[in-house]
Coordinates of N, CA and C in Angstrom, one line a residue:
M7 N 1.8 -3.6 -13.7 CA 1.1 -2.5 -14.3 C -0.1 -2.4 -13.4
G8 N -0.9 -3.6 -13.4 CA -2.1 -3.6 -12.7 C -2.1 -3.5 -11.1
N9 N -0.9 -3.9 -10.6 CA -0.8 -3.6 -9.2 C -0.6 -2.4 -8.8
G10 N -0.1 -1.6 -9.8 CA 0.3 0.1 -9.6 C -1.0 0.7 -9.9
R11 N -1.9 0.3 -10.5 CA -3.1 1.0 -10.7 C -3.9 0.7 -9.4
Q12 N -4.0 -0.5 -8.9 CA -4.8 -1.0 -7.9 C -4.2 0.1 -6.4
M13 N -2.8 0.1 -6.6 CA -2.3 0.9 -5.3 C -2.7 2.4 -5.6
D14 N -2.7 2.9 -6.8 CA -3.1 4.3 -7.1 C -4.7 4.5 -6.8
G15 N -5.6 3.4 -7.1 CA -7.0 3.4 -6.4 C -7.1 3.3 -5.1
K16 N -6.3 2.8 -4.5 CA -6.5 2.4 -3.0 C -6.1 3.8 -2.3
M17 N -5.0 4.4 -3.0 CA -4.4 5.7 -2.4 C -5.6 6.7 -2.7
A18 N -6.1 6.9 -3.8 CA -7.1 7.8 -3.8 C -8.2 7.6 -3.1
Q19 N -8.6 6.4 -3.0 CA -9.8 6.3 -1.7 C -9.2 6.5 -0.4
T20 N -8.1 6.3 0.0 CA -7.5 6.9 1.3 C -7.7 8.3 1.2
F21 N -7.2 9.0 0.2 CA -7.0 10.4 0.3 C -8.4 11.1 0.2
Q22 N -9.4 10.4 -0.4 CA -10.8 11.1 -0.5 C -11.4 10.8 1.0
K23 N -11.1 9.8 1.7 CA -11.7 9.4 2.9 C -11.4 10.4 3.8
N24 N -9.9 10.6 3.7 CA -9.4 11.4 4.6 C -9.7 12.9 4.6
F25 N -9.9 13.2 3.4 CA -10.3 14.7 2.9 C -11.7 14.9 3.3
V26 N -12.4 14.1 3.2 CA -14.0 14.2 3.7 C -14.1 14.3 5.3
Q27 N -13.3 13.5 6.0 CA -13.4 13.4 7.2 C -12.8 14.8 7.9
V28 N -11.8 15.5 7.2 CA -11.2 16.8 7.5 C -12.1 17.9 7.2
Q29 N -13.0 17.8 6.2 CA -13.9 18.7 5.8 C -15.1 18.8 6.7
N30 N -15.5 17.7 7.1 CA -16.5 17.5 8.1 C -16.2 18.1 9.5
I31 N -15.1 17.6 9.8 CA -14.5 18.4 11.1 C -14.4 19.9 11.0
L32 N -13.9 20.5 9.7 CA -13.7 21.9 9.6 C -15.3 22.4 9.7
D33 N -16.1 21.9 9.2 CA -17.5 22.5 9.1 C -17.9 22.5 10.4
Q34 N -17.7 21.3 11.4 CA -18.0 21.4 12.8 C -17.5 22.3 13.5
N35 N -16.3 22.6 13.1 CA -15.5 23.6 13.8 C -15.9 24.9 13.6
R36 N -16.5 25.2 12.3 CA -17.1 26.6 12.1 C -18.3 26.8 12.9
L37 N -19.0 25.9 13.2 CA -20.5 25.9 14.1 C -19.9 26.3 15.3
L38 N -19.1 25.5 15.7 CA -18.5 25.7 17.1 C -18.0 27.0 17.4
I39 N -17.3 27.6 16.5 CA -16.8 29.1 16.5 C -17.7 30.0 16.6
N40 N -18.7 29.8 15.8 CA -19.9 30.7 15.7 C -20.6 30.8 17.1
E41 N -20.8 29.7 17.7 CA -21.5 29.4 19.0 C -20.6 30.0 20.1
I42 N -19.4 29.7 20.0 CA -18.5 30.4 21.0 C -18.5 31.8 21.0
N43 N -18.4 32.6 19.8 CA -18.5 33.9 19.7 C -19.7 34.5 20.1
Q44 N -21.0 33.8 19.8 CA -22.3 34.2 20.1 C -22.3 34.1 21.7
N45 N -21.9 33.0 22.4 CA -21.9 33.0 23.9 C -21.1 34.1 24.4
H46 N -19.9 34.5 23.6 CA -19.1 35.4 24.5 C -19.6 36.9 24.4
E47 N -20.3 37.0 23.2 CA -21.2 38.4 22.9 C -22.2 38.5 24.0
S48 N -22.8 37.6 24.3 CA -24.0 37.6 25.3 C -23.6 37.9 26.6
K49 N -22.3 37.6 27.1 CA -21.7 37.8 28.4 C -22.5 37.2 29.5
M50 N -23.4 36.3 29.2 CA -24.2 35.6 30.2 C -23.5 34.3 30.8
P51 N -23.4 34.4 32.3 CA -22.6 33.6 32.8 C -22.5 32.1 32.2
D52 N -24.0 31.5 32.0 CA -24.0 30.3 31.7 C -23.3 29.9 30.2
N53 N -23.6 31.1 29.4 CA -23.1 30.8 28.1 C -21.6 30.8 28.1
L54 N -20.9 31.7 28.9 CA -19.3 31.8 29.1 C -19.1 30.5 29.6
A55 N -19.6 29.8 30.6 CA -19.2 28.5 31.2 C -19.3 27.4 30.2
R56 N -20.2 27.5 29.3 CA -20.5 26.6 28.3 C -19.2 26.7 27.2
N57 N -18.7 27.9 27.1 CA -17.6 28.1 26.2 C -16.5 27.1 26.5
V58 N -16.3 26.8 27.8 CA -15.2 25.9 28.2 C -15.2 24.8 27.5
G59 N -16.1 24.1 27.5 CA -16.4 22.7 27.0 C -16.4 23.1 25.4
L60 N -17.0 24.0 24.9 CA -16.9 24.1 23.4 C -15.5 24.4 22.8
I61 N -14.8 25.1 23.5 CA -13.3 25.3 23.2 C -12.7 24.1 23.2
R62 N -12.7 23.2 24.3 CA -12.1 22.0 24.4 C -12.5 21.1 23.3
E63 N -13.9 21.1 22.8 CA -14.2 20.2 21.8 C -13.5 20.8 20.4
L64 N -13.4 22.1 20.2 CA -12.7 22.8 19.2 C -11.2 22.4 19.1
N65 N -10.5 22.4 20.4 CA -9.2 22.0 20.3 C -9.0 20.3 20.0
N66 N -10.0 19.6 20.4 CA -9.9 18.2 20.1 C -10.1 17.9 18.6
N67 N -10.9 18.7 18.1 CA -11.1 18.5 16.6 C -9.9 19.0 15.8
I68 N -9.3 20.2 16.3 CA -8.0 20.6 15.7 C -7.0 19.4 15.7
R69 N -6.9 18.8 16.9 CA -5.9 18.0 16.9 C -6.3 16.7 16.2
R70 N -7.6 16.2 15.8 CA -7.9 15.2 14.9 C -7.5 15.5 13.5
V71 N -7.8 16.9 13.2 CA -7.3 17.4 11.7 C -5.9 17.0 11.5
V72 N -5.1 17.5 12.3 CA -3.6 17.3 12.4 C -3.4 15.9 12.3
D73 N -3.7 14.9 13.0 CA -3.7 13.7 12.9 C -4.0 13.0 11.6
L74 N -5.2 13.4 11.1 CA -5.5 13.1 9.8 C -4.5 13.6 8.8
Y75 N -4.1 14.7 8.7 CA -3.1 15.3 7.9 C -1.7 14.5 8.0
A76 N -1.5 14.2 9.2 CA -0.2 13.4 9.4 C -0.2 11.9 8.8
H77 N -1.4 11.3 9.1 CA -1.6 10.1 8.3 C -1.7 10.1 6.8
L78 N -2.3 11.2 6.3 CA -2.0 11.4 4.9 C -0.9 11.7 4.4
S79 N 0.0 12.2 5.0 CA 1.3 12.6 4.8 C 2.1 11.4 4.7
A80 N 1.9 10.7 5.8 CA 2.6 9.2 5.9 C 2.4 8.3 4.8
S81 N 0.8 8.2 4.5 CA 0.5 7.6 3.1 C 1.0 7.9 2.1
F82 N 1.1 9.1 1.9 CA 1.6 9.5 0.6 C 3.1 9.2 0.3
T83 N 3.7 9.4 1.5 CA 5.2 9.0 1.4 C 5.4 7.5 1.3
K84 N 4.6 6.9 1.9 CA 4.7 5.3 1.9 C 4.5 5.1 0.2
S85 N 3.3 5.6 -0.1 CA 3.0 5.4 -1.5 C 4.1 5.7 -2.5
M86 N 4.6 7.0 -2.5 CA 5.6 7.4 -3.2 C 6.9 6.5 -3.2
E87 N 7.3 6.1 -2.1 CA 8.5 5.0 -1.8 C 8.2 3.7 -2.6
A88 N 7.0 3.2 -2.4 CA 6.6 2.0 -3.0 C 6.8 2.1 -4.5
S89 N 6.2 3.3 -4.9 CA 6.1 3.6 -6.4 C 7.5 3.7 -6.9
S90 N 8.3 4.2 -6.3 CA 9.7 4.5 -6.8 C 10.5 3.2 -6.7
E91 N 10.3 2.4 -5.7 CA 11.1 0.9 -5.6 C 10.5 -0.1 -6.9
G92 N 9.1 0.1 -7.2 CA 8.8 -0.4 -8.2 C 9.1 -0.2 -9.5
N93 N 9.3 1.2 -9.6 CA 9.9 1.6 -10.9 C 11.4 1.3 -11.2
S94 N 12.1 1.2 -10.1 CA 13.6 1.0 -10.2 C 13.8 -0.5 -10.4
A95 N 13.0 -1.3 -9.8 CA 13.0 -2.7 -10.0 C 12.7 -3.1 -11.5
A96 N 12.1 -2.4 -11.9 CA 11.4 -2.6 -13.6 C 12.6 -2.1 -14.6
K97 N 13.3 -1.0 -14.2 CA 14.3 -0.5 -15.1 C 15.8 -1.0 -14.8
P98 N 16.6 -1.2 -15.9 CA 17.9 -1.7 -15.6 C 18.6 -0.3 -14.8
G99 N 19.8 -0.5 -14.3 CA 20.5 0.5 -13.4 C 20.8 1.5 -14.3
H100 N 21.6 2.6 -13.8 CA 22.1 3.8 -14.4 C 23.2 3.3 -15.5
K101 N 23.4 2.1 -15.8 CA 24.8 1.7 -16.5 C 24.2 1.7 -17.8
R102 N 24.9 1.9 -19.0 CA 24.4 1.7 -20.1 C 24.8 0.3 -20.8
N103 N 24.0 -0.3 -21.3 CA 24.3 -1.6 -21.8 C 25.1 -1.4 -23.2
R104 N 26.2 -1.9 -23.2 CA 27.2 -1.9 -24.6 C 26.8 -3.2 -25.4
P105 N 26.7 -2.8 -26.6 CA 26.6 -4.2 -27.4 C 27.9 -5.1 -27.1
P106 N 27.8 -6.2 -27.5 CA 29.0 -7.3 -27.3 C 30.2 -7.0 -28.6
P107 N 31.3 -7.0 -28.1 CA 32.3 -6.7 -29.3 C 32.3 -7.7 -30.5

């Protein structure tokens, strides 16, 4: 029982950490998109040239978010499989135990 709670706590910490990272990246992306839009509207050559790097950074950030969600998904699946294995080991099989005759 204690091991399951420890695993739940560790999983919750992992989820929390990853969600904070995702939120930080999404906040950064919002700022990047705003700057990209402003540069585009300005039509100034230097600003338009700067957008190339900003769009690369935005794409890399999106890739990082996808990787974080993939890691979260894999961790969740692994946790559920471990939880399922722990539950099935503690319970008898699906056979009903009959009293002796």
